[in-house]
Tab-separated table of C-alpha atoms and ligand atoms in Angstrom:
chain	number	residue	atom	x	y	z
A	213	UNK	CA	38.337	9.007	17.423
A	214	UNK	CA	37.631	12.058	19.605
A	215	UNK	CA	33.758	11.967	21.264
A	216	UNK	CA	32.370	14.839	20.651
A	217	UNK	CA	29.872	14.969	23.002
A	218	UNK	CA	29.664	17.658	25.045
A	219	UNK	CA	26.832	17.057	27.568
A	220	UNK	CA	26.442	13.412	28.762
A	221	UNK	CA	22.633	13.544	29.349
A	222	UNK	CA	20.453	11.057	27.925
A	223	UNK	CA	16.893	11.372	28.799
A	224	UNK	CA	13.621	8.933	28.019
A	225	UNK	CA	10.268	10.314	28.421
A	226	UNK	CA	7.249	8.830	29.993
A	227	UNK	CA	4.143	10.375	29.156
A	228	UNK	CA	1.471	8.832	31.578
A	229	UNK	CA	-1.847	9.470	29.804
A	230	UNK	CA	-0.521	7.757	26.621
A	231	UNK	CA	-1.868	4.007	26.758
A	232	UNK	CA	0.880	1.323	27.256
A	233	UNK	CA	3.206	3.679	28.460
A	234	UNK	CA	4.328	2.325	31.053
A	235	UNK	CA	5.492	-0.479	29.501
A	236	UNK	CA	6.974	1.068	26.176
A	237	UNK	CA	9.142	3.270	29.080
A	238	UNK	CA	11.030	-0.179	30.103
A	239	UNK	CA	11.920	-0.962	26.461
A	240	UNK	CA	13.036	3.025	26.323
A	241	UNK	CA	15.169	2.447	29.816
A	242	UNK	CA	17.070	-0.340	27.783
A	243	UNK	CA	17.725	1.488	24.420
A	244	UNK	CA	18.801	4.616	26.671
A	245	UNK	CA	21.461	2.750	28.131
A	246	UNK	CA	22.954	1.327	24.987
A	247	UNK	CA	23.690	4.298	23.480
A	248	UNK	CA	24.054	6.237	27.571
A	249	UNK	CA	27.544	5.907	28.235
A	250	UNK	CA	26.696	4.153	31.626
A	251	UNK	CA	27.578	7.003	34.460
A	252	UNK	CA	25.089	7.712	37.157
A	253	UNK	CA	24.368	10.910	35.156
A	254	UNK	CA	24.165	10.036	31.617
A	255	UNK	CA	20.414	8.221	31.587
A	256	UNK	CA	17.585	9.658	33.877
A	257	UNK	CA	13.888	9.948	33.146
A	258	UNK	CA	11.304	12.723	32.794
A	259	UNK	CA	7.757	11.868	33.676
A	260	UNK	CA	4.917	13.838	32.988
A	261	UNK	CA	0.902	13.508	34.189
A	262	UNK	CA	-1.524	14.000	36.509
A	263	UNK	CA	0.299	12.175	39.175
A	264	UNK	CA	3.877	11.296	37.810
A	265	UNK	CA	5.553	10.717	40.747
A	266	UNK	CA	3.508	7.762	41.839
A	267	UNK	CA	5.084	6.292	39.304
A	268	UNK	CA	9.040	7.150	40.368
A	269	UNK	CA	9.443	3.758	41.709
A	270	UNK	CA	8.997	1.666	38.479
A	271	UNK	CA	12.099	3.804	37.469
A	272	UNK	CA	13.859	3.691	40.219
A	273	UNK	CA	13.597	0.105	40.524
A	274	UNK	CA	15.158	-0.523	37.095
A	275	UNK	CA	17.952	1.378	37.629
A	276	UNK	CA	17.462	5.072	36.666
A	277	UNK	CA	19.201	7.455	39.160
A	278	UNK	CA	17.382	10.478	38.389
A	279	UNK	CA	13.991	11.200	37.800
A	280	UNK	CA	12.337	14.648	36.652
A	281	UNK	CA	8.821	14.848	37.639
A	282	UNK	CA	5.990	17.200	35.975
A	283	UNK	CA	2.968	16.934	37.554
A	284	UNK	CA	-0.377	18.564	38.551
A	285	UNK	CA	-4.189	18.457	37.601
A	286	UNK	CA	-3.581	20.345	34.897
A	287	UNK	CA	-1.879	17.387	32.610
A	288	UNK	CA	-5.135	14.989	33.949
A	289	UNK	CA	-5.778	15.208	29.737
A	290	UNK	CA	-3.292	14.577	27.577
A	291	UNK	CA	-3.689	18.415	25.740
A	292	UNK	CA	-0.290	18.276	23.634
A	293	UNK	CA	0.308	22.375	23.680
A	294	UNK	CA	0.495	21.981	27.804
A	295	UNK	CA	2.731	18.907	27.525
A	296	UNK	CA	5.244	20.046	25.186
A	297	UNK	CA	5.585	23.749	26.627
A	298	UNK	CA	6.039	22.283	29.965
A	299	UNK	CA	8.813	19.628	28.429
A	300	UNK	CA	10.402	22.472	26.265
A	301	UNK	CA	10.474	24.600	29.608
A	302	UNK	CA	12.432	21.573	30.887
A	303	UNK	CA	14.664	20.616	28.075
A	304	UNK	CA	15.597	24.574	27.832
A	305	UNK	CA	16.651	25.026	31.141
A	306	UNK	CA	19.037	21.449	31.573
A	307	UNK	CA	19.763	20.891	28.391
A	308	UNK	CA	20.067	17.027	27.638
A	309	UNK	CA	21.588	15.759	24.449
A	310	UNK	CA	19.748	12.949	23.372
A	311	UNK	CA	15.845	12.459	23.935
A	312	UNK	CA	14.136	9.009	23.670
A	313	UNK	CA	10.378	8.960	23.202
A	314	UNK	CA	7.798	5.861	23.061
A	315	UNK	CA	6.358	5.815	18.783
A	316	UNK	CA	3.144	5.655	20.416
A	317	UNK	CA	0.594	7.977	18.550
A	318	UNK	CA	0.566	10.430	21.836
A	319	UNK	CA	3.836	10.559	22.570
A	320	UNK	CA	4.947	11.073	18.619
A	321	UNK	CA	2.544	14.162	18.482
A	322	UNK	CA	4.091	15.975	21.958
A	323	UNK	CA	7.558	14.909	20.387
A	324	UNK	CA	7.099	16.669	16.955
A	325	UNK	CA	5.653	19.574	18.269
A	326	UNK	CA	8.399	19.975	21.068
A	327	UNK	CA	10.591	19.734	17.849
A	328	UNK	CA	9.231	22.403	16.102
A	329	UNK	CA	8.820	24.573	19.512
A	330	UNK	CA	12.337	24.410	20.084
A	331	UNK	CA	13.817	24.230	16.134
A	332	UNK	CA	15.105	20.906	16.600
A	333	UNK	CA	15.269	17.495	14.337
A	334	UNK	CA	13.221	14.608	14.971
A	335	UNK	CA	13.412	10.995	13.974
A	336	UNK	CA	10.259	9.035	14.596
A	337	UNK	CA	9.826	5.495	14.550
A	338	UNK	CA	13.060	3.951	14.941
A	339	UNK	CA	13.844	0.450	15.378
A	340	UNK	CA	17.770	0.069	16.626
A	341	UNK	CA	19.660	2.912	17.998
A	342	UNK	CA	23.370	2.917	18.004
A	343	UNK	CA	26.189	4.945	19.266
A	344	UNK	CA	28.867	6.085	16.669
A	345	UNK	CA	32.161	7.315	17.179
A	346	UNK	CA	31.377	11.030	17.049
A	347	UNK	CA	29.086	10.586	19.460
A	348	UNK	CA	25.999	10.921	17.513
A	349	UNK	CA	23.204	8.428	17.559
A	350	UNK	CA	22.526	6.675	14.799
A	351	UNK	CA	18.828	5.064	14.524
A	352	UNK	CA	17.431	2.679	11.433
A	353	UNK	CA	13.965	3.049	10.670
A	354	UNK	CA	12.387	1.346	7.977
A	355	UNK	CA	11.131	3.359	5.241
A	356	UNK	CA	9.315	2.631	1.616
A	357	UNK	CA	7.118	0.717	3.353
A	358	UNK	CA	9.721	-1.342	5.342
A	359	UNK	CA	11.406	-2.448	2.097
A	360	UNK	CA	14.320	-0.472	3.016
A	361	UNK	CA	15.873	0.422	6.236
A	362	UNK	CA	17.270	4.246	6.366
A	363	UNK	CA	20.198	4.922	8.888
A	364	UNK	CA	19.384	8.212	9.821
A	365	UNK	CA	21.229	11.157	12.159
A	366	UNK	CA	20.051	13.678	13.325
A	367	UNK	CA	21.954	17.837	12.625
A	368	UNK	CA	20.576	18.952	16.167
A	369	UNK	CA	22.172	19.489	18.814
A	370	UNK	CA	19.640	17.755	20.672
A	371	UNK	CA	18.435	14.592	19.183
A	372	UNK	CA	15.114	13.874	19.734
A	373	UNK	CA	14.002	9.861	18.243
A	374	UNK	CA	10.997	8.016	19.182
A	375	UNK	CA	11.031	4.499	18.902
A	376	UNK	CA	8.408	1.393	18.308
A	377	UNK	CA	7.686	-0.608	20.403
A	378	UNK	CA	8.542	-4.300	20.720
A	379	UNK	CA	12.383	-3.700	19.147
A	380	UNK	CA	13.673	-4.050	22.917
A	381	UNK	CA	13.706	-5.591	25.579
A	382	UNK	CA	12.150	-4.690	28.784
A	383	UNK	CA	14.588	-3.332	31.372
A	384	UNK	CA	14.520	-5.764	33.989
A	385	UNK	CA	13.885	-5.213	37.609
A	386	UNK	CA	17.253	-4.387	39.455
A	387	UNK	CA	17.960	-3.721	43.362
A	388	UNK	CA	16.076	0.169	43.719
A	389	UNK	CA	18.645	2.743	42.991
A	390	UNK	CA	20.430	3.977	46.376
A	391	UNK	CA	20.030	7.425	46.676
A	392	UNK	CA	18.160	7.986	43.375
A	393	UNK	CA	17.302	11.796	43.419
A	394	UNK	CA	13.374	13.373	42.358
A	395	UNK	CA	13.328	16.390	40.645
A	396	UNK	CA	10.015	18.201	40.796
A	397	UNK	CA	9.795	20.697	38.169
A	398	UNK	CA	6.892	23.235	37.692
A	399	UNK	CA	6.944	25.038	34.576
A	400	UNK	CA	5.080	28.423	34.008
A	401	UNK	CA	2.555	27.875	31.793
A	402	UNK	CA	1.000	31.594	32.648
A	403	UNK	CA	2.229	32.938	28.689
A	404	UNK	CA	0.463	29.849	27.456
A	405	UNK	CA	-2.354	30.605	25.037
A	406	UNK	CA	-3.582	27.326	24.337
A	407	UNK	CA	-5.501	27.009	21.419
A	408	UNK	CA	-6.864	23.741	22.317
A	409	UNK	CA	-9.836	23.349	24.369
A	410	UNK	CA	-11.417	20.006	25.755
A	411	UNK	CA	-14.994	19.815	25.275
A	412	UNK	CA	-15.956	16.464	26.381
A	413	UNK	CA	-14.633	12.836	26.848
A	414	UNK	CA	-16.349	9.867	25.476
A	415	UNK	CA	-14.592	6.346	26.416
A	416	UNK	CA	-13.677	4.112	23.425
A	417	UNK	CA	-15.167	1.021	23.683
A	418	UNK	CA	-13.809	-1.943	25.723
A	419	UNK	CA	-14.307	-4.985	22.865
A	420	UNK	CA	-11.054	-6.156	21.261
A	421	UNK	CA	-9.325	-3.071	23.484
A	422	UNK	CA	-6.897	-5.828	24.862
A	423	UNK	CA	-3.190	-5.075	24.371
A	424	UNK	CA	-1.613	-7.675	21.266
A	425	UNK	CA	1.938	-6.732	21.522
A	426	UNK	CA	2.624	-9.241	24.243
A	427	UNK	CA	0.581	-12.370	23.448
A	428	UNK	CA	2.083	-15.256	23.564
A	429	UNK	CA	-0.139	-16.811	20.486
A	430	UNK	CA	-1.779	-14.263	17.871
A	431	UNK	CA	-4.380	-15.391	15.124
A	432	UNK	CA	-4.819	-12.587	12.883
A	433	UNK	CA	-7.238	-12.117	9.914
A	434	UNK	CA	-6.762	-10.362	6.342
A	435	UNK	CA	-8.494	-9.459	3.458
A	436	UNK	CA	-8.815	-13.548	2.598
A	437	UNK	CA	-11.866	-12.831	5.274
A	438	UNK	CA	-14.471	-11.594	3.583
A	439	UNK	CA	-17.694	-11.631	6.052
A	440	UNK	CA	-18.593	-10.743	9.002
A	441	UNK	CA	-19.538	-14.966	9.328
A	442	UNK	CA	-16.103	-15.511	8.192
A	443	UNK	CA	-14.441	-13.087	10.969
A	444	UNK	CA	-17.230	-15.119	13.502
A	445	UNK	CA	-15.020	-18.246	12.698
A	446	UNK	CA	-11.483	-16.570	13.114
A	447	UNK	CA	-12.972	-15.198	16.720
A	448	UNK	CA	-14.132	-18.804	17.520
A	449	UNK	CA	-11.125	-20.540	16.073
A	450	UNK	CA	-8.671	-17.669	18.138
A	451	UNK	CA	-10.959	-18.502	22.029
A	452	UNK	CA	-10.306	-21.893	20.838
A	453	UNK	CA	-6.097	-21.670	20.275
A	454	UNK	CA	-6.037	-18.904	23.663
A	455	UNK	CA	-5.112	-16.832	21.289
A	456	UNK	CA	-5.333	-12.796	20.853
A	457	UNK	CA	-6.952	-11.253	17.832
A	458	UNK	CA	-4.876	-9.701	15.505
A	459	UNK	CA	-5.812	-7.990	12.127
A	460	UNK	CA	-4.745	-6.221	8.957
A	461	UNK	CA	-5.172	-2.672	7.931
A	462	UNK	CA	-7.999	-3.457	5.448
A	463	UNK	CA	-9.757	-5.151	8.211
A	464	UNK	CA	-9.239	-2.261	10.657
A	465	UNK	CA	-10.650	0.096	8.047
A	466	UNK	CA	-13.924	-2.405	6.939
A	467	UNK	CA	-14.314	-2.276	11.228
A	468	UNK	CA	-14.168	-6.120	11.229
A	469	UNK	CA	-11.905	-5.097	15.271
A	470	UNK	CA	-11.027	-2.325	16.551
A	471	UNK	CA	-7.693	-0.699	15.603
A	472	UNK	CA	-6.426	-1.590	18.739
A	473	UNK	CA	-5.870	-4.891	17.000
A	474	UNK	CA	-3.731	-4.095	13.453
A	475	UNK	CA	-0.684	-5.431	13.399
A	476	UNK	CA	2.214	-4.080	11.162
A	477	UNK	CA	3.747	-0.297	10.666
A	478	UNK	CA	0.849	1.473	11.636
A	479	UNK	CA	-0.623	-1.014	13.847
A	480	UNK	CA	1.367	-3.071	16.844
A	481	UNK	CA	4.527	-4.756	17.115
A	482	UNK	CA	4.027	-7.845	18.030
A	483	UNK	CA	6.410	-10.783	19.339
A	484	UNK	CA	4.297	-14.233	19.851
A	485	UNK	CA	5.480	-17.522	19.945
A	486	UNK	CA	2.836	-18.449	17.430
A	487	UNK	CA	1.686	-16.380	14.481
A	488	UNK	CA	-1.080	-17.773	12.588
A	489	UNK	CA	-2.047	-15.441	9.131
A	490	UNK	CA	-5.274	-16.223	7.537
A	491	UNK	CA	-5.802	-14.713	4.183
A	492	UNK	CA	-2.876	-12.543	4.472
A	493	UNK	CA	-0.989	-11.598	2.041
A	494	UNK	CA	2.278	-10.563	3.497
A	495	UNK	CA	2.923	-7.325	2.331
A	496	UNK	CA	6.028	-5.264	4.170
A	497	UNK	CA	3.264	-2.671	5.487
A	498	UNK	CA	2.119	-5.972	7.595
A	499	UNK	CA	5.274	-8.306	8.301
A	500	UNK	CA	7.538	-5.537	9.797
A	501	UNK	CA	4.951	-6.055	12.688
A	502	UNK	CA	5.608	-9.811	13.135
A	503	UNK	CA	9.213	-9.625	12.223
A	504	UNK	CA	10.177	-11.033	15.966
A	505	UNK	CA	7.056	-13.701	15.614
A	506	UNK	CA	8.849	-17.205	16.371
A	507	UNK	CA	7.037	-19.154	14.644
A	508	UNK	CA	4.997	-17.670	11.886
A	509	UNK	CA	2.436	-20.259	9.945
A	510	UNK	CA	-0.009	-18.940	7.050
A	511	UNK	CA	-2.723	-20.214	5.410
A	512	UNK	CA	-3.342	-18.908	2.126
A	513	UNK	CA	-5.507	-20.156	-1.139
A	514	UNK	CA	-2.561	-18.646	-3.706
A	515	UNK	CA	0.465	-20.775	-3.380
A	516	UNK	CA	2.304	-18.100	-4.204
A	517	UNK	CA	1.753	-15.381	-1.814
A	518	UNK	CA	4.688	-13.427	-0.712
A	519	UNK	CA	3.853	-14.322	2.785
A	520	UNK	CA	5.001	-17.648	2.407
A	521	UNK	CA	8.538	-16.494	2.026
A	522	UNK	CA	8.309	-15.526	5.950
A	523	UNK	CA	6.600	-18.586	6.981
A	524	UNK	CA	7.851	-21.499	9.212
A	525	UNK	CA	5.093	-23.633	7.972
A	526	UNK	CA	2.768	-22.672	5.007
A	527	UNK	CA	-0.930	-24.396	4.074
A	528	UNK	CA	-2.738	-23.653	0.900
A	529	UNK	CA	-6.338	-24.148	1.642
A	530	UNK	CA	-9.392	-21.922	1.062
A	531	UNK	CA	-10.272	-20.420	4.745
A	532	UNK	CA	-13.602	-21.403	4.127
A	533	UNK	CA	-12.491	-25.064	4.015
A	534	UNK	CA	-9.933	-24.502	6.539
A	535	UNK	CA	-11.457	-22.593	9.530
A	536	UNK	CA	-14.601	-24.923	9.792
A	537	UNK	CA	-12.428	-28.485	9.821
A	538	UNK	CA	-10.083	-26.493	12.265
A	539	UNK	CA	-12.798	-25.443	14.764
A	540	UNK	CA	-14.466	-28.840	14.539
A	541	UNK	CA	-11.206	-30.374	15.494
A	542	UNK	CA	-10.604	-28.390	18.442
A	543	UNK	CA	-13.453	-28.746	19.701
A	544	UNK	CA	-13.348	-32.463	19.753
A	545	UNK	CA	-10.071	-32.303	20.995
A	546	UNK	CA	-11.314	-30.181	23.859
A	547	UNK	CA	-14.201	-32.104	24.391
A	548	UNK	CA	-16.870	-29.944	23.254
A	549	UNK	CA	-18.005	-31.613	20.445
A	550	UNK	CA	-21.796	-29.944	19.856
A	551	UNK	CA	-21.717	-26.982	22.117
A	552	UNK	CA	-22.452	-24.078	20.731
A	553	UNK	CA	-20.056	-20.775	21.440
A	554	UNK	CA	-21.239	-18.177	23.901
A	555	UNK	CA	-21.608	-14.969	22.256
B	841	LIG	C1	1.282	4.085	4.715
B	841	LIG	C2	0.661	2.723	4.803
B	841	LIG	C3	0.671	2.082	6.025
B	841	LIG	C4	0.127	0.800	6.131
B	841	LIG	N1	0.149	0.188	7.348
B	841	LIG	C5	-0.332	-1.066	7.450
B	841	LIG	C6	-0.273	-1.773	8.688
B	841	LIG	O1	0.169	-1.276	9.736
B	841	LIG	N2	-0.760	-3.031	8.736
B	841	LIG	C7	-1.277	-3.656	7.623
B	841	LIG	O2	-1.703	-4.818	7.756
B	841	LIG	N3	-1.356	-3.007	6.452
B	841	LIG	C8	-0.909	-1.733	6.336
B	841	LIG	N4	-1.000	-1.099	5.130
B	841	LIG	C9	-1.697	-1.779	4.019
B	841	LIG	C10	-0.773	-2.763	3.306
B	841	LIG	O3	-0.001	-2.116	2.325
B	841	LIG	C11	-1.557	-3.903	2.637
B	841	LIG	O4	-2.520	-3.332	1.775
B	841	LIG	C12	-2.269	-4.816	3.632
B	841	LIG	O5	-1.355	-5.280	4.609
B	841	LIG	C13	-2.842	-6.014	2.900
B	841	LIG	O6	-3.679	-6.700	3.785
B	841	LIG	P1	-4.140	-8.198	3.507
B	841	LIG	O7	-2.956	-9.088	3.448
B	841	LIG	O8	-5.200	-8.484	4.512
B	841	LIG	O9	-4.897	-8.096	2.102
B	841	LIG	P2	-4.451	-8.525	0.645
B	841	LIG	O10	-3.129	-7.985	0.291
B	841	LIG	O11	-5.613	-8.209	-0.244
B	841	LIG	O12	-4.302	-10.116	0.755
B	841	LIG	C14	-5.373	-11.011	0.931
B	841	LIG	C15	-4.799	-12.425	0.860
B	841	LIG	O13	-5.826	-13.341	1.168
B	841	LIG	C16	-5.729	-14.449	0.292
B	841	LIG	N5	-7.063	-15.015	0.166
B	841	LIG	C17	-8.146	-14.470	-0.433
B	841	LIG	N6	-9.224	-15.267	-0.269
B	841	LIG	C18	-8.808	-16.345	0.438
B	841	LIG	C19	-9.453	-17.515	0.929
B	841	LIG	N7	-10.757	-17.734	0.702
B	841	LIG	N8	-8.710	-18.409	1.611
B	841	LIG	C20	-7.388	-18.210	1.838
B	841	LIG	N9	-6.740	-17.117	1.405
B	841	LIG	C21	-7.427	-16.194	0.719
B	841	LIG	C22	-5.195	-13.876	-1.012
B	841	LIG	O14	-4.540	-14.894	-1.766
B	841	LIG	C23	-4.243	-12.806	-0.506
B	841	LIG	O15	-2.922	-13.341	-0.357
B	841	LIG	C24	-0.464	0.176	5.010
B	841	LIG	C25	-0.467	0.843	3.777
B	841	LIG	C26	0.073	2.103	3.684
B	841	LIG	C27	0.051	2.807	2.353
């Protein structure tokens, strides 16, 4: 069949100020090239902030040939009018074909208002990308809660998807391009009549802030967890395993941990060896973040709970039972047997 495509130009975009973007651009790198058709031109890389181009080299040394840089003071907060009229400045005047954005909640917002700026479609939140014969770009998202997945194309000329992270892999580190070629690009943001205006800044605060999607061992807590006692144990029992905190939605909104720390479609993506659920119940909203876990165990008081059907190894106990045996345990098999855990 006949590829349609007109303009080989396949562009990811790295938005600095969004957290973990830096490492949700590597993933992007990799998904661009599956569906780039692998010329020098076809994948390159637009990166926007305060200083973008200090960050050139990460690209470079994975690979990417070309590198669009928008930089300057004025992008030192992430203010999405600035971002996406200086992107749709960009798009407008080389005019790529496909776009690949991060699903991170910064980089989603720039991405659906540079879709509406410049009357395009937008598919958010893909998982798999794939390249079909008329040289469209098919992506599957899940949908209905991740009960089904939707193959989606896009009309537009330019197709614009973000995607979550944790679906690929990391582009690994290559020899530096040779000759790899840094575009600065200054847009005119004189016409701009932003109607946002920062007013202040307040930092978010540092407990649980730590980044889940790459643990290696995740202990995560659902509504089974009633108190704030009962969370105390799933802490003590997680410093015990090395583990990283992880928690459900209902948690997140009770405040038991910061949001930072949800795990499923509106939370991370995570990918640890070891998954351990307490008191979850293993609805889709939740699993279709631990559905590249390894090896998933649950513990659960109803032996029927759908989260068993996902689960290498499933215990039905009452966490109240469960936790307190557990952390007694490791703590004799550490050798701690009576001290008392640092607050
Ligand atoms: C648009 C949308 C997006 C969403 N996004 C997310 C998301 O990203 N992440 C997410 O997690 N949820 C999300 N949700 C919510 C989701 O649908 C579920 O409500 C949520 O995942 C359920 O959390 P849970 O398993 O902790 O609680 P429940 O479903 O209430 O399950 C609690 C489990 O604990 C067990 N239990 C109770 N007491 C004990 C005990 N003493 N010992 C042992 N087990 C016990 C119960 O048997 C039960 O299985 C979303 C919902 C919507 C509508």
């Amino acid at each position: 069949m006949t590829n349609l495509r007109k303009n080989k130009k396949t562009w990811i975009i790295n938005i600095c100020a969004a957290p973990d973007s830096e490492l949700s651009a590597y993933e992007l790198i990799t998904a661009g090239r599956e569906i780039s058709d692998g010329s020098n031109e076809s994948l390159s890389c637009v990166i926007i902030g305060h200083e973008a181009s200090a960050r050139a080299d990460y690209f470079f040394k994975r690979g990417i040939k070309k590198i669009y840089i928008i930089q300057g003071e004025i992008y030192k907060n992430l203010i999405e009018e600035i971002y996406s009229d200086s992107l749709a400045q960009l798009i407008l005047k080389e005019k790529p074909d496909k776009i690949l954005f991060s699903a991170a909640k910064e980089s989603k917002t720039i991405a659906a208002r540079l879709a509406a700026k410049l009357n395009i479609g937008l598919i958010s939140d893909a998982i798999k990308l794939k390249s079909e014969a008329s040289g469209k770009t098919s992506a599957i998202k899940p949908t209905f809660g991740g009960d089904l997945m939707a193959k989606i194309e896009s009309r537009s000329n330019i197709e614009m998807i973000t995607i979550r992270a944790g679906f690929y892999s990391k582009a690994q580190l290559l020899n530096p391009a040779k000759n790899g070629e840094l575009i600065n690009f200054k847009p005119d943001l004189s016409q701009l009549n932003a109607k946002i205006k920062l007013v202040g800044l307040s930092p978010k605060p540092k407990e649980d802030d730590e980044d889940i999607s790459d643990a290696e061992i995740v202990v995560a807590a659902g509504r089974g967890i009633k108190t704030k006692e009962e969370f105390e144990m799933v802490r003590q029992f997680s410093d015990l395993l090395g583990a990283s905190l992880g928690i459900t939605r209902p948690l997140a909104d009770l405040g038991f941990a910061s949001e930072n720390c949800q795990i499923g479609i509106t939370g991370k993506t995570i990918k640890p060896k070891l998954y351990i659920a307490l008191g979850i119940s293993g609805k889709t909203h939740h699993t279709q973040g631990i559905l590249n876990a390894k090896t998933i165990v649950s513990v659960n008081k109803d032996a029927n709970a759908p989260i068993k059907d996902i689960s290498d190894y499933f215990i039905e106990a009452d966490i109240k039972e469960f936790l307190p045996a557990m952390i007694k345990k490791l703590r004799e098999i550490k050798g701690m047997e009576g001290t008392a855990r640092k607050s």
